[in-house]
Short mmCIF file of C-alpha atoms in Angstrom, two decimals:
data_model
loop_
_atom_site.label_atom_id
_atom_site.label_comp_id
_atom_site.label_asym_id
_atom_site.label_seq_id
_atom_site.Cartn_x
_atom_site.Cartn_y
_atom_site.Cartn_z
CA MET A 1 -0.10 -0.08 -0.11
CA THR A 2 2.00 2.85 -1.38
CA SER A 3 0.81 6.54 -1.02
CA THR A 4 0.86 9.57 -3.30
CA THR A 5 1.22 11.82 -0.24
CA PRO A 6 4.16 12.25 1.28
CA GLY A 7 4.31 11.70 4.88
CA LEU A 8 1.28 9.02 4.80
CA TRP A 9 1.09 5.48 5.00
CA VAL A 10 -2.02 5.16 2.94
CA HIS A 11 -4.04 8.32 1.27
CA PRO A 12 -7.21 8.24 3.40
CA GLU A 13 -9.13 7.90 0.56
CA ASN A 14 -7.70 4.67 -0.20
CA ASP A 15 -7.28 4.00 3.63
CA PRO A 16 -8.88 -0.12 3.78
CA ARG A 17 -9.80 0.83 7.79
CA ALA A 18 -12.36 3.59 6.64
CA THR A 19 -15.03 0.88 6.05
CA GLY A 20 -17.80 3.49 5.79
CA VAL A 21 -19.56 1.47 8.72
CA ASP A 22 -21.38 3.82 11.68
CA PRO A 23 -21.14 1.66 14.51
CA VAL A 24 -24.52 1.86 16.81
CA GLY A 25 -23.90 1.44 20.38
CA GLU A 26 -21.10 0.75 22.78
CA LYS A 27 -20.05 -2.48 21.89
CA GLU A 28 -20.28 -2.40 18.13
CA THR A 29 -18.22 0.90 18.22
CA LEU A 30 -15.54 -0.79 20.70
CA TRP A 31 -15.26 -3.44 18.51
CA GLU A 32 -14.76 -1.21 15.29
CA TYR A 33 -12.00 0.42 16.67
CA LEU A 34 -10.64 -2.96 17.66
CA CYS A 35 -10.78 -4.26 14.11
CA ARG A 36 -9.35 -1.39 12.97
CA TYR A 37 -6.08 -1.75 15.20
CA ARG A 38 -5.94 -5.24 14.19
CA MET A 39 -6.21 -4.02 10.43
CA THR A 40 -2.87 -1.30 11.25
CA LEU A 41 -0.87 -4.13 12.41
CA VAL A 42 -1.34 -5.70 9.54
CA MET A 43 -0.92 -3.11 7.10
CA LYS A 44 2.27 -2.03 9.13
CA CYS A 45 3.79 -5.27 8.46
CA GLU A 46 2.80 -5.54 4.81
CA GLY A 47 6.09 -6.20 2.34
CA LEU A 48 8.60 -7.03 5.15
CA ASP A 49 10.74 -10.13 4.96
CA ALA A 50 11.22 -12.26 7.81
CA SER A 51 14.67 -10.49 8.88
CA GLN A 52 12.96 -6.91 8.83
CA LEU A 53 9.82 -8.55 10.82
CA ALA A 54 12.15 -9.54 13.60
CA ARG A 55 14.60 -6.77 13.80
CA ARG A 56 14.73 -5.44 17.39
CA ALA A 57 13.85 -1.85 18.39
CA VAL A 58 16.99 -0.64 20.23
CA PRO A 59 19.32 -2.89 22.62
CA PRO A 60 18.86 -4.40 24.97
CA SER A 61 14.88 -4.46 23.76
CA THR A 62 13.47 -7.34 22.69
CA LEU A 63 10.66 -5.43 20.79
CA SER A 64 9.52 -6.19 16.95
CA LEU A 65 7.03 -6.25 14.78
CA LEU A 66 7.23 -10.17 15.03
CA GLY A 67 7.24 -10.06 18.60
CA LEU A 68 4.17 -7.47 19.12
CA VAL A 69 2.29 -10.22 16.34
CA ARG A 70 3.19 -13.08 18.53
CA HIS A 71 2.45 -10.84 22.03
CA LEU A 72 -0.88 -9.92 20.37
CA ALA A 73 -1.75 -13.26 19.67
CA ASN A 74 -1.12 -14.48 23.24
CA VAL A 75 -3.40 -11.30 24.42
CA GLU A 76 -6.50 -12.40 22.12
CA HIS A 77 -6.11 -15.79 23.04
CA HIS A 78 -6.09 -14.82 27.16
CA TRP A 79 -8.81 -12.60 27.16
CA PHE A 80 -11.15 -13.87 24.81
CA ARG A 81 -10.17 -18.15 24.97
CA ARG A 82 -9.38 -18.08 28.87
CA VAL A 83 -11.11 -14.94 30.36
CA LEU A 84 -14.93 -14.90 28.29
CA GLU A 85 -14.62 -18.58 27.72
CA GLY A 86 -13.07 -19.74 31.03
CA ARG A 87 -10.66 -22.19 28.83
CA ASP A 88 -7.55 -22.73 30.76
CA GLU A 89 -5.25 -23.16 27.59
CA ARG A 90 -1.91 -22.09 27.22
CA GLY A 91 -1.58 -19.05 24.57
CA PRO A 92 0.21 -19.80 21.41
CA PHE A 93 3.43 -18.38 22.44
CA GLU A 94 3.75 -19.24 26.08
CA LEU A 95 5.80 -20.95 28.45
CA PRO A 96 5.34 -21.42 31.78
CA GLY A 97 8.22 -19.18 33.96
CA TYR A 98 9.20 -17.51 30.41
CA PRO A 99 7.27 -14.37 30.44
CA ASP A 100 9.09 -12.93 27.37
CA VAL A 101 9.02 -15.86 25.15
CA ASP A 102 6.68 -14.10 22.44
CA PHE A 103 9.16 -11.50 21.94
CA ASP A 104 12.40 -13.86 22.70
CA GLY A 105 11.14 -16.48 20.12
CA ALA A 106 10.74 -13.97 17.23
CA LEU A 107 13.51 -14.96 15.01
CA PRO A 108 14.17 -13.85 11.51
CA ASP A 109 12.85 -17.22 9.85
CA ALA A 110 9.93 -17.64 7.31
CA THR A 111 8.70 -20.26 9.62
CA CYS A 112 8.49 -18.66 12.52
CA VAL A 113 6.72 -15.56 10.61
CA ASP A 114 4.34 -17.88 9.05
CA GLU A 115 3.70 -19.66 12.67
CA ALA A 116 2.98 -16.10 14.10
CA TRP A 117 0.80 -14.74 11.82
CA ASP A 118 -1.39 -18.33 11.54
CA ALA A 119 -1.46 -18.10 15.29
CA TRP A 120 -2.74 -14.60 15.33
CA HIS A 121 -5.47 -15.18 12.67
CA ARG A 122 -6.55 -18.35 14.83
CA ALA A 123 -6.71 -16.29 18.00
CA VAL A 124 -8.46 -13.36 16.15
CA GLU A 125 -10.75 -15.37 14.77
CA VAL A 126 -11.75 -17.59 18.08
CA ALA A 127 -12.36 -14.07 19.44
CA ASP A 128 -14.49 -12.88 16.83
CA ASP A 129 -16.54 -15.86 17.64
CA CYS A 130 -16.53 -15.65 21.08
CA PHE A 131 -17.36 -12.18 21.25
CA ALA A 132 -20.08 -12.02 18.81
CA GLY A 133 -23.08 -12.81 20.88
CA GLU A 134 -21.55 -11.11 23.98
CA ASP A 135 -23.48 -9.15 26.52
CA LEU A 136 -21.06 -6.02 27.74
CA GLY A 137 -22.21 -6.49 31.30
CA ARG A 138 -21.59 -10.24 31.85
CA GLU A 139 -19.55 -11.07 34.47
CA VAL A 140 -17.01 -13.57 34.34
CA PRO A 141 -14.41 -15.03 37.30
CA TYR A 142 -11.07 -13.13 36.76
CA ASP A 143 -7.85 -13.09 39.32
CA GLY A 144 -9.96 -14.10 42.56
CA GLY A 145 -12.71 -11.92 41.29
CA THR A 146 -14.98 -10.86 38.26
CA VAL A 147 -14.52 -8.50 35.49
CA GLU A 148 -17.26 -7.49 32.68
CA ALA A 149 -16.98 -8.45 29.17
CA ARG A 150 -16.78 -4.65 28.55
CA ASP A 151 -13.47 -4.54 30.61
CA VAL A 152 -12.16 -7.59 28.68
CA LEU A 153 -12.45 -5.68 25.43
CA LEU A 154 -11.33 -2.62 26.73
CA HIS A 155 -8.37 -4.14 27.88
CA VAL A 156 -7.38 -5.68 24.47
CA LEU A 157 -8.14 -2.48 22.82
CA GLU A 158 -5.45 -0.83 25.46
CA GLU A 159 -2.97 -3.30 24.34
CA TYR A 160 -3.39 -2.60 20.95
CA ALA A 161 -3.64 1.06 21.07
CA ARG A 162 -0.19 1.17 22.99
CA HIS A 163 1.50 -1.41 20.82
CA MET A 164 0.28 0.41 17.59
CA GLY A 165 2.74 3.40 18.26
CA HIS A 166 5.37 0.82 18.81
CA VAL A 167 4.54 -0.95 15.29
CA ASP A 168 4.53 2.77 14.16
CA LEU A 169 8.01 3.72 15.33
CA LEU A 170 9.40 0.07 14.21
CA ARG A 171 8.26 0.24 11.00
CA GLU A 172 9.83 3.55 10.69
CA CYS A 173 13.38 2.02 11.69
CA ILE A 174 13.03 -0.35 8.93
CA ASP A 175 12.22 1.92 6.20
CA GLY A 176 11.22 5.26 7.01
CA ARG A 177 7.57 4.74 6.19
CA THR A 178 5.60 6.90 8.46
CA GLY A 179 1.70 8.31 8.66
CA LEU A 180 -1.65 6.71 9.40
#
């Protein structure tokens, strides 16, 4: 997705995140934001090879685009699969006692990239299915108490919002592309 306007990732008229959807209500609005953040992650990683995706931000940080794909697959899995569905399953990039395996395991290898994207797409699909009929006010057990489904969705949105700034900076360091 190239831009004819300097400084913009994609011209606003061609931005696939501008769906023309006018969400109605809290749930639809929040879900639309999540879908746009997800699309931003995909857009910012497009056209990069395994080495570029695995490139670390700055030493000693393990932050990379590939690490963020893996991390967000874990985030989607944790909040939707574990918390909302109540399933006790390890995330796709989790190892007990190794909290940063999602970032540390992001290697400049095509197989690693494929596995990361496959896991992320599966986690997103499960989350979409899980949340489709969800009531935002439903309370679910979490961490010794309860949490509303609304809080789960807001937490996932917060994760994406925080990390999209990282994605912007990481992509700019790789090839200078900036913008939306």
